[in-house]
């Protein structure tokens, strides 16, 4: 666990009361616990009194998975802090060091102003930064080629963003694929858009295959596939497909 410390104060330095929430963007598995712990993207809330931040969260630096942090003042509905940050693998970290900063121009952070102008001029960017939906399957000791089908959850087009694999055992001789079922009912494998990000920690595989593949509203669904090589060991893994509505 990483201990996060800090103070949230108003413009005069008085500590604020409110709720600080944290939510993982993707699930992560911690195999340092007995048994292994799976941390899911479920929001947790911490009560803040007199501005004092003193919370504990599992580190996410080892998995390159960010948290979304929000702070809402008591009696308000809209958070005054809303940002994404990776929790470092250290004993203690200052909350202020996680918060993005920028040069202040009038009443708007210049970095936020640049982002706002960019979004306003690029409709495709709005789609790419929209939070992804996740479809997760658990492969438990499978030995043959297996395909998991996903019904398209909306009537518009789909941006398939990536496939994440947490391999627990037997993954060395397996290939992982993502694809779509086209309007004719034919399975079409997608081409990985960049070099997969692979790492192995404590005999666990962490792989991220990036696709950024836009598909029309005529597709019937999507799929995840795991394919073994000859004489491959049985596979136990968690497979997660990330996709976004494009309308």
PDB file of C-alpha atoms in Angstrom:
ATOM      1  CA  UNK A   1       0.000   0.000   0.000  1.00  0.00           C
ATOM      2  CA  UNK A   2       1.060   3.583  -0.666  1.00  0.00           C
ATOM      3  CA  UNK A   3       0.202   6.190   1.965  1.00  0.00           C
ATOM      4  CA  UNK A   4      -0.976   9.454   0.334  1.00  0.00           C
ATOM      5  CA  UNK A   5      -0.715  12.592   2.460  1.00  0.00           C
ATOM      6  CA  UNK A   6      -1.654  16.218   1.889  1.00  0.00           C
ATOM      7  CA  UNK A   7      -3.886  19.162   2.704  1.00  0.00           C
ATOM      8  CA  UNK A   8      -6.800  20.552   0.694  1.00  0.00           C
ATOM      9  CA  UNK A   9      -7.449  24.197   1.568  1.00  0.00           C
ATOM     10  CA  UNK A  10      -9.397  27.177   0.263  1.00  0.00           C
ATOM     11  CA  UNK A  11      -7.841  30.380  -1.079  1.00  0.00           C
ATOM     12  CA  UNK A  12      -7.271  31.660   2.465  1.00  0.00           C
ATOM     13  CA  UNK A  13      -5.603  28.470   3.629  1.00  0.00           C
ATOM     14  CA  UNK A  14      -8.526  27.028   5.618  1.00  0.00           C
ATOM     15  CA  UNK A  15      -8.896  23.261   5.392  1.00  0.00           C
ATOM     16  CA  UNK A  16     -11.843  21.983   3.342  1.00  0.00           C
ATOM     17  CA  UNK A  17     -14.366  19.299   4.215  1.00  0.00           C
ATOM     18  CA  UNK A  18     -15.601  16.978   1.524  1.00  0.00           C
ATOM     19  CA  UNK A  19     -15.217  13.628  -0.208  1.00  0.00           C
ATOM     20  CA  UNK A  20     -12.110  12.399  -2.019  1.00  0.00           C
ATOM     21  CA  UNK A  21     -12.766   9.482  -4.380  1.00  0.00           C
ATOM     22  CA  UNK A  22     -10.361   7.177  -6.197  1.00  0.00           C
ATOM     23  CA  UNK A  23     -11.095   4.656  -8.954  1.00  0.00           C
ATOM     24  CA  UNK A  24      -8.742   2.451 -10.954  1.00  0.00           C
ATOM     25  CA  UNK A  25      -9.111   2.765 -14.708  1.00  0.00           C
ATOM     26  CA  UNK A  26      -8.442  -0.964 -15.195  1.00  0.00           C
ATOM     27  CA  UNK A  27      -8.312  -3.934 -12.852  1.00  0.00           C
ATOM     28  CA  UNK A  28      -4.885  -4.983 -11.551  1.00  0.00           C
ATOM     29  CA  UNK A  29      -3.756  -8.170  -9.830  1.00  0.00           C
ATOM     30  CA  UNK A  30      -1.408  -8.113  -6.855  1.00  0.00           C
ATOM     31  CA  UNK A  31       0.318 -11.482  -6.450  1.00  0.00           C
ATOM     32  CA  UNK A  32       2.290 -10.331  -3.412  1.00  0.00           C
ATOM     33  CA  UNK A  33      -0.731 -11.130  -1.216  1.00  0.00           C
ATOM     34  CA  UNK A  34      -1.848 -14.619  -0.202  1.00  0.00           C
ATOM     35  CA  UNK A  35      -4.060 -15.393  -2.001  1.00  0.00           C
ATOM     36  CA  UNK A  36      -3.617 -13.010  -4.961  1.00  0.00           C
ATOM     37  CA  UNK A  37      -5.699  -9.805  -4.804  1.00  0.00           C
ATOM     38  CA  UNK A  38      -7.605  -8.403  -7.797  1.00  0.00           C
ATOM     39  CA  UNK A  39      -8.266  -4.663  -7.501  1.00  0.00           C
ATOM     40  CA  UNK A  40     -11.255  -3.693  -9.658  1.00  0.00           C
ATOM     41  CA  UNK A  41     -12.236  -0.306 -11.157  1.00  0.00           C
ATOM     42  CA  UNK A  42     -14.756   0.428  -8.397  1.00  0.00           C
ATOM     43  CA  UNK A  43     -14.828   3.919  -6.884  1.00  0.00           C
ATOM     44  CA  UNK A  44     -13.955   4.284  -3.194  1.00  0.00           C
ATOM     45  CA  UNK A  45     -14.662   7.431  -1.140  1.00  0.00           C
ATOM     46  CA  UNK A  46     -12.674   8.959   1.718  1.00  0.00           C
ATOM     47  CA  UNK A  47     -14.129  11.600   4.048  1.00  0.00           C
ATOM     48  CA  UNK A  48     -11.891  14.664   4.267  1.00  0.00           C
ATOM     49  CA  UNK A  49     -12.085  16.729   7.456  1.00  0.00           C
ATOM     50  CA  UNK A  50     -10.271  20.059   7.878  1.00  0.00           C
ATOM     51  CA  UNK A  51      -8.530  19.429   4.565  1.00  0.00           C
ATOM     52  CA  UNK A  52      -6.426  16.504   5.834  1.00  0.00           C
ATOM     53  CA  UNK A  53      -5.623  13.834   3.238  1.00  0.00           C
ATOM     54  CA  UNK A  54      -4.284  10.606   4.763  1.00  0.00           C
ATOM     55  CA  UNK A  55      -5.342   7.613   2.685  1.00  0.00           C
ATOM     56  CA  UNK A  56      -3.869   4.269   1.629  1.00  0.00           C
ATOM     57  CA  UNK A  57      -4.145   2.855  -1.894  1.00  0.00           C
ATOM     58  CA  UNK A  58      -2.513  -0.084  -3.677  1.00  0.00           C
ATOM     59  CA  UNK A  59       0.360   1.160  -5.817  1.00  0.00           C
ATOM     60  CA  UNK A  60      -0.346   1.056  -9.569  1.00  0.00           C
ATOM     61  CA  UNK A  61       3.064   2.053 -10.931  1.00  0.00           C
ATOM     62  CA  UNK A  62       4.142  -1.576 -11.465  1.00  0.00           C
ATOM     63  CA  UNK A  63       1.157  -2.114 -13.769  1.00  0.00           C
ATOM     64  CA  UNK A  64       1.110   1.327 -15.462  1.00  0.00           C
ATOM     65  CA  UNK A  65      -2.571   1.717 -14.537  1.00  0.00           C
ATOM     66  CA  UNK A  66      -3.834   5.149 -13.415  1.00  0.00           C
ATOM     67  CA  UNK A  67      -6.434   6.078 -10.838  1.00  0.00           C
ATOM     68  CA  UNK A  68      -9.053   8.783 -11.357  1.00  0.00           C
ATOM     69  CA  UNK A  69      -9.147  11.148  -8.360  1.00  0.00           C
ATOM     70  CA  UNK A  70     -12.013  13.526  -7.584  1.00  0.00           C
ATOM     71  CA  UNK A  71     -12.575  15.885  -4.670  1.00  0.00           C
ATOM     72  CA  UNK A  72     -16.033  17.343  -3.983  1.00  0.00           C
ATOM     73  CA  UNK A  73     -16.706  19.900  -1.259  1.00  0.00           C
ATOM     74  CA  UNK A  74     -19.518  19.048   1.174  1.00  0.00           C
ATOM     75  CA  UNK A  75     -22.798  20.463  -0.138  1.00  0.00           C
ATOM     76  CA  UNK A  76     -21.564  20.646  -3.743  1.00  0.00           C
ATOM     77  CA  UNK A  77     -22.320  18.294  -6.637  1.00  0.00           C
ATOM     78  CA  UNK A  78     -19.476  19.078  -9.039  1.00  0.00           C
ATOM     79  CA  UNK A  79     -15.921  18.040  -8.076  1.00  0.00           C
ATOM     80  CA  UNK A  80     -13.352  20.857  -7.916  1.00  0.00           C
ATOM     81  CA  UNK A  81     -10.532  18.366  -8.518  1.00  0.00           C
ATOM     82  CA  UNK A  82     -10.769  15.696 -11.233  1.00  0.00           C
ATOM     83  CA  UNK A  83      -7.600  14.139 -12.648  1.00  0.00           C
ATOM     84  CA  UNK A  84      -5.831  10.875 -13.489  1.00  0.00           C
ATOM     85  CA  UNK A  85      -2.573   9.784 -11.861  1.00  0.00           C
ATOM     86  CA  UNK A  86      -0.538   6.639 -11.251  1.00  0.00           C
ATOM     87  CA  UNK A  87       0.091   5.863  -7.579  1.00  0.00           C
ATOM     88  CA  UNK A  88       3.859   5.283  -7.252  1.00  0.00           C
ATOM     89  CA  UNK A  89       5.387   2.236  -5.648  1.00  0.00           C
ATOM     90  CA  UNK A  90       6.721   4.049  -2.572  1.00  0.00           C
ATOM     91  CA  UNK A  91       5.844   4.055   1.107  1.00  0.00           C
ATOM     92  CA  UNK A  92       4.537   7.635   1.231  1.00  0.00           C
ATOM     93  CA  UNK A  93       3.723  10.201  -1.462  1.00  0.00           C
ATOM     94  CA  UNK A  94       2.441  13.790  -1.331  1.00  0.00           C
ATOM     95  CA  UNK A  95      -1.031  14.197  -2.847  1.00  0.00           C
ATOM     96  CA  UNK A  96       0.116  17.501  -4.349  1.00  0.00           C
ATOM     97  CA  UNK A  97       2.770  15.652  -6.375  1.00  0.00           C
ATOM     98  CA  UNK A  98       0.018  13.634  -8.104  1.00  0.00           C
ATOM     99  CA  UNK A  99      -2.073  16.651  -9.127  1.00  0.00           C
ATOM    100  CA  UNK A 100      -1.322  18.011 -12.631  1.00  0.00           C
ATOM    101  CA  UNK A 101      -0.076  21.588 -12.706  1.00  0.00           C
ATOM    102  CA  UNK A 102       0.131  24.334 -15.334  1.00  0.00           C
ATOM    103  CA  UNK A 103       0.919  28.015 -15.734  1.00  0.00           C
ATOM    104  CA  UNK A 104      -2.084  30.081 -14.657  1.00  0.00           C
ATOM    105  CA  UNK A 105      -3.495  32.561 -17.191  1.00  0.00           C
ATOM    106  CA  UNK A 106      -6.442  34.630 -15.928  1.00  0.00           C
ATOM    107  CA  UNK A 107      -8.840  32.070 -14.431  1.00  0.00           C
ATOM    108  CA  UNK A 108      -8.031  29.101 -16.655  1.00  0.00           C
ATOM    109  CA  UNK A 109      -5.028  26.806 -16.454  1.00  0.00           C
ATOM    110  CA  UNK A 110      -3.209  27.228 -19.782  1.00  0.00           C
ATOM    111  CA  UNK A 111      -2.787  23.474 -20.162  1.00  0.00           C
ATOM    112  CA  UNK A 112      -6.553  23.044 -19.735  1.00  0.00           C
ATOM    113  CA  UNK A 113      -7.162  25.852 -22.255  1.00  0.00           C
ATOM    114  CA  UNK A 114      -4.979  24.137 -24.854  1.00  0.00           C
ATOM    115  CA  UNK A 115      -6.788  20.840 -24.314  1.00  0.00           C
ATOM    116  CA  UNK A 116     -10.206  22.508 -24.545  1.00  0.00           C
ATOM    117  CA  UNK A 117      -9.295  24.178 -27.857  1.00  0.00           C
ATOM    118  CA  UNK A 118      -7.931  20.914 -29.218  1.00  0.00           C
ATOM    119  CA  UNK A 119     -11.058  18.974 -28.293  1.00  0.00           C
ATOM    120  CA  UNK A 120     -13.301  21.639 -29.804  1.00  0.00           C
ATOM    121  CA  UNK A 121     -11.458  21.370 -33.137  1.00  0.00           C
ATOM    122  CA  UNK A 122     -11.152  17.568 -33.297  1.00  0.00           C
ATOM    123  CA  UNK A 123     -14.347  15.507 -33.032  1.00  0.00           C
ATOM    124  CA  UNK A 124     -12.382  12.239 -33.277  1.00  0.00           C
ATOM    125  CA  UNK A 125     -10.353  13.198 -30.218  1.00  0.00           C
ATOM    126  CA  UNK A 126     -13.548  13.380 -28.157  1.00  0.00           C
ATOM    127  CA  UNK A 127     -14.161   9.734 -28.995  1.00  0.00           C
ATOM    128  CA  UNK A 128     -10.604   8.705 -28.126  1.00  0.00           C
ATOM    129  CA  UNK A 129     -10.632  10.298 -24.673  1.00  0.00           C
ATOM    130  CA  UNK A 130     -14.114   9.012 -23.798  1.00  0.00           C
ATOM    131  CA  UNK A 131     -13.888   6.424 -20.984  1.00  0.00           C
ATOM    132  CA  UNK A 132     -13.668   2.904 -22.370  1.00  0.00           C
ATOM    133  CA  UNK A 133     -16.110   0.128 -21.654  1.00  0.00           C
ATOM    134  CA  UNK A 134     -14.508  -3.135 -20.562  1.00  0.00           C
ATOM    135  CA  UNK A 135     -15.374  -6.745 -21.346  1.00  0.00           C
ATOM    136  CA  UNK A 136     -13.493  -9.211 -19.153  1.00  0.00           C
ATOM    137  CA  UNK A 137     -13.245 -12.999 -19.390  1.00  0.00           C
ATOM    138  CA  UNK A 138     -11.359 -15.504 -17.267  1.00  0.00           C
ATOM    139  CA  UNK A 139      -9.550 -18.349 -19.006  1.00  0.00           C
ATOM    140  CA  UNK A 140      -9.217 -21.196 -16.488  1.00  0.00           C
ATOM    141  CA  UNK A 141      -6.824 -23.927 -17.604  1.00  0.00           C
ATOM    142  CA  UNK A 142      -7.934 -23.986 -21.257  1.00  0.00           C
ATOM    143  CA  UNK A 143      -5.921 -26.153 -23.658  1.00  0.00           C
ATOM    144  CA  UNK A 144      -7.531 -25.508 -27.057  1.00  0.00           C
ATOM    145  CA  UNK A 145      -8.189 -22.432 -29.183  1.00  0.00           C
ATOM    146  CA  UNK A 146     -11.040 -20.513 -27.518  1.00  0.00           C
ATOM    147  CA  UNK A 147     -13.108 -17.546 -28.672  1.00  0.00           C
ATOM    148  CA  UNK A 148     -15.343 -15.365 -26.490  1.00  0.00           C
ATOM    149  CA  UNK A 149     -18.055 -13.376 -28.281  1.00  0.00           C
ATOM    150  CA  UNK A 150     -19.262  -9.932 -27.194  1.00  0.00           C
ATOM    151  CA  UNK A 151     -22.620  -8.501 -28.207  1.00  0.00           C
ATOM    152  CA  UNK A 152     -22.297  -4.883 -29.329  1.00  0.00           C
ATOM    153  CA  UNK A 153     -23.835  -2.897 -26.435  1.00  0.00           C
ATOM    154  CA  UNK A 154     -24.967   0.108 -28.517  1.00  0.00           C
ATOM    155  CA  UNK A 155     -26.379   0.834 -31.968  1.00  0.00           C
ATOM    156  CA  UNK A 156     -23.657   3.263 -33.052  1.00  0.00           C
ATOM    157  CA  UNK A 157     -20.134   2.573 -34.257  1.00  0.00           C
ATOM    158  CA  UNK A 158     -17.372   1.204 -32.040  1.00  0.00           C
ATOM    159  CA  UNK A 159     -13.763   2.202 -31.452  1.00  0.00           C
ATOM    160  CA  UNK A 160     -11.846  -0.884 -30.278  1.00  0.00           C
ATOM    161  CA  UNK A 161      -8.988   0.479 -28.224  1.00  0.00           C
ATOM    162  CA  UNK A 162      -7.016  -2.438 -26.900  1.00  0.00           C
ATOM    163  CA  UNK A 163      -6.734  -5.910 -25.440  1.00  0.00           C
ATOM    164  CA  UNK A 164      -5.130  -6.390 -22.025  1.00  0.00           C
ATOM    165  CA  UNK A 165      -3.885  -9.778 -20.893  1.00  0.00           C
ATOM    166  CA  UNK A 166      -2.913 -10.788 -17.385  1.00  0.00           C
ATOM    167  CA  UNK A 167      -1.343 -14.205 -17.858  1.00  0.00           C
ATOM    168  CA  UNK A 168      -1.142 -16.275 -14.695  1.00  0.00           C
ATOM    169  CA  UNK A 169       0.249 -19.534 -16.080  1.00  0.00           C
ATOM    170  CA  UNK A 170       0.934 -21.341 -19.351  1.00  0.00           C
ATOM    171  CA  UNK A 171       0.870 -18.192 -21.479  1.00  0.00           C
ATOM    172  CA  UNK A 172       4.323 -18.453 -23.099  1.00  0.00           C
ATOM    173  CA  UNK A 173       3.116 -20.265 -26.240  1.00  0.00           C
ATOM    174  CA  UNK A 174      -0.259 -18.579 -26.691  1.00  0.00           C
ATOM    175  CA  UNK A 175      -1.345 -15.863 -29.150  1.00  0.00           C
ATOM    176  CA  UNK A 176      -4.090 -13.415 -28.177  1.00  0.00           C
ATOM    177  CA  UNK A 177      -6.365 -11.733 -30.719  1.00  0.00           C
ATOM    178  CA  UNK A 178      -9.263  -9.307 -30.927  1.00  0.00           C
ATOM    179  CA  UNK A 179     -11.749  -9.084 -33.753  1.00  0.00           C
ATOM    180  CA  UNK A 180     -15.225  -8.160 -34.937  1.00  0.00           C
ATOM    181  CA  UNK A 181     -18.181  -9.986 -36.460  1.00  0.00           C
ATOM    182  CA  UNK A 182     -19.017  -8.025 -39.608  1.00  0.00           C
ATOM    183  CA  UNK A 183     -22.464  -7.343 -41.028  1.00  0.00           C
ATOM    184  CA  UNK A 184     -22.356 -10.661 -42.908  1.00  0.00           C
ATOM    185  CA  UNK A 185     -21.706 -12.621 -39.722  1.00  0.00           C
ATOM    186  CA  UNK A 186     -18.058 -13.318 -40.601  1.00  0.00           C
ATOM    187  CA  UNK A 187     -15.319 -13.112 -37.970  1.00  0.00           C
ATOM    188  CA  UNK A 188     -12.596 -10.611 -38.903  1.00  0.00           C
ATOM    189  CA  UNK A 189      -9.344 -10.488 -36.926  1.00  0.00           C
ATOM    190  CA  UNK A 190      -8.016  -6.992 -36.160  1.00  0.00           C
ATOM    191  CA  UNK A 191      -4.415  -5.934 -36.782  1.00  0.00           C
ATOM    192  CA  UNK A 192      -2.526  -4.704 -33.733  1.00  0.00           C
ATOM    193  CA  UNK A 193      -1.846  -0.993 -34.195  1.00  0.00           C
ATOM    194  CA  UNK A 194       1.534  -0.837 -32.437  1.00  0.00           C
ATOM    195  CA  UNK A 195       4.099  -3.043 -30.742  1.00  0.00           C
ATOM    196  CA  UNK A 196       2.416  -4.775 -27.785  1.00  0.00           C
ATOM    197  CA  UNK A 197       3.580  -3.641 -24.362  1.00  0.00           C
ATOM    198  CA  UNK A 198       4.856  -6.742 -22.574  1.00  0.00           C
ATOM    199  CA  UNK A 199       6.266  -7.215 -19.118  1.00  0.00           C
ATOM    200  CA  UNK A 200       6.650 -10.137 -16.747  1.00  0.00           C
ATOM    201  CA  UNK A 201       6.547  -9.629 -12.990  1.00  0.00           C
ATOM    202  CA  UNK A 202       6.749 -12.510 -10.501  1.00  0.00           C
ATOM    203  CA  UNK A 203       5.968 -15.078 -13.224  1.00  0.00           C
ATOM    204  CA  UNK A 204       2.926 -13.108 -14.386  1.00  0.00           C
ATOM    205  CA  UNK A 205       2.529 -11.737 -17.919  1.00  0.00           C
ATOM    206  CA  UNK A 206       1.202  -8.195 -18.405  1.00  0.00           C
ATOM    207  CA  UNK A 207       0.449  -7.516 -22.095  1.00  0.00           C
ATOM    208  CA  UNK A 208      -1.366  -4.618 -23.768  1.00  0.00           C
ATOM    209  CA  UNK A 209      -2.204  -4.881 -27.474  1.00  0.00           C
ATOM    210  CA  UNK A 210      -3.302  -1.486 -28.828  1.00  0.00           C
ATOM    211  CA  UNK A 211      -5.774  -1.398 -31.732  1.00  0.00           C
ATOM    212  CA  UNK A 212      -7.554   2.010 -32.049  1.00  0.00           C
ATOM    213  CA  UNK A 213      -9.733   0.355 -34.708  1.00  0.00           C
ATOM    214  CA  UNK A 214     -12.908   2.231 -35.696  1.00  0.00           C
ATOM    215  CA  UNK A 215     -15.785  -0.015 -36.757  1.00  0.00           C
ATOM    216  CA  UNK A 216     -19.130   0.993 -38.318  1.00  0.00           C
ATOM    217  CA  UNK A 217     -22.538   0.600 -36.692  1.00  0.00           C
ATOM    218  CA  UNK A 218     -23.222  -2.362 -39.017  1.00  0.00           C
ATOM    219  CA  UNK A 219     -20.974  -4.805 -37.162  1.00  0.00           C
ATOM    220  CA  UNK A 220     -22.791  -7.475 -35.189  1.00  0.00           C
ATOM    221  CA  UNK A 221     -20.353  -7.882 -32.329  1.00  0.00           C
ATOM    222  CA  UNK A 222     -16.754  -8.370 -31.205  1.00  0.00           C
ATOM    223  CA  UNK A 223     -14.623 -11.201 -29.875  1.00  0.00           C
ATOM    224  CA  UNK A 224     -11.497 -12.135 -27.918  1.00  0.00           C
ATOM    225  CA  UNK A 225      -9.522 -15.205 -28.965  1.00  0.00           C
ATOM    226  CA  UNK A 226      -6.715 -17.215 -27.383  1.00  0.00           C
ATOM    227  CA  UNK A 227      -4.795 -19.575 -29.701  1.00  0.00           C
ATOM    228  CA  UNK A 228      -2.165 -22.093 -28.494  1.00  0.00           C
ATOM    229  CA  UNK A 229       0.956 -23.223 -30.288  1.00  0.00           C
ATOM    230  CA  UNK A 230       1.656 -26.948 -30.618  1.00  0.00           C
ATOM    231  CA  UNK A 231       2.230 -28.552 -27.192  1.00  0.00           C
ATOM    232  CA  UNK A 232       1.433 -25.296 -25.353  1.00  0.00           C
ATOM    233  CA  UNK A 233       0.738 -25.579 -21.640  1.00  0.00           C
ATOM    234  CA  UNK A 234      -2.792 -24.962 -20.322  1.00  0.00           C
ATOM    235  CA  UNK A 235      -3.641 -21.278 -20.107  1.00  0.00           C
ATOM    236  CA  UNK A 236      -4.967 -19.451 -17.069  1.00  0.00           C
ATOM    237  CA  UNK A 237      -5.390 -15.721 -17.687  1.00  0.00           C
ATOM    238  CA  UNK A 238      -7.615 -12.660 -17.447  1.00  0.00           C
ATOM    239  CA  UNK A 239      -8.446 -11.046 -20.811  1.00  0.00           C
ATOM    240  CA  UNK A 240      -9.991  -7.571 -21.083  1.00  0.00           C
ATOM    241  CA  UNK A 241     -11.188  -5.835 -24.268  1.00  0.00           C
ATOM    242  CA  UNK A 242     -11.505  -2.021 -24.191  1.00  0.00           C
ATOM    243  CA  UNK A 243     -13.945  -0.315 -26.560  1.00  0.00           C
ATOM    244  CA  UNK A 244     -15.800   2.990 -26.901  1.00  0.00           C
ATOM    245  CA  UNK A 245     -19.015   4.155 -28.535  1.00  0.00           C
ATOM    246  CA  UNK A 246     -18.223   6.532 -31.410  1.00  0.00           C
ATOM    247  CA  UNK A 247     -21.523   8.447 -31.600  1.00  0.00           C
TER     248      UNK A 247
END
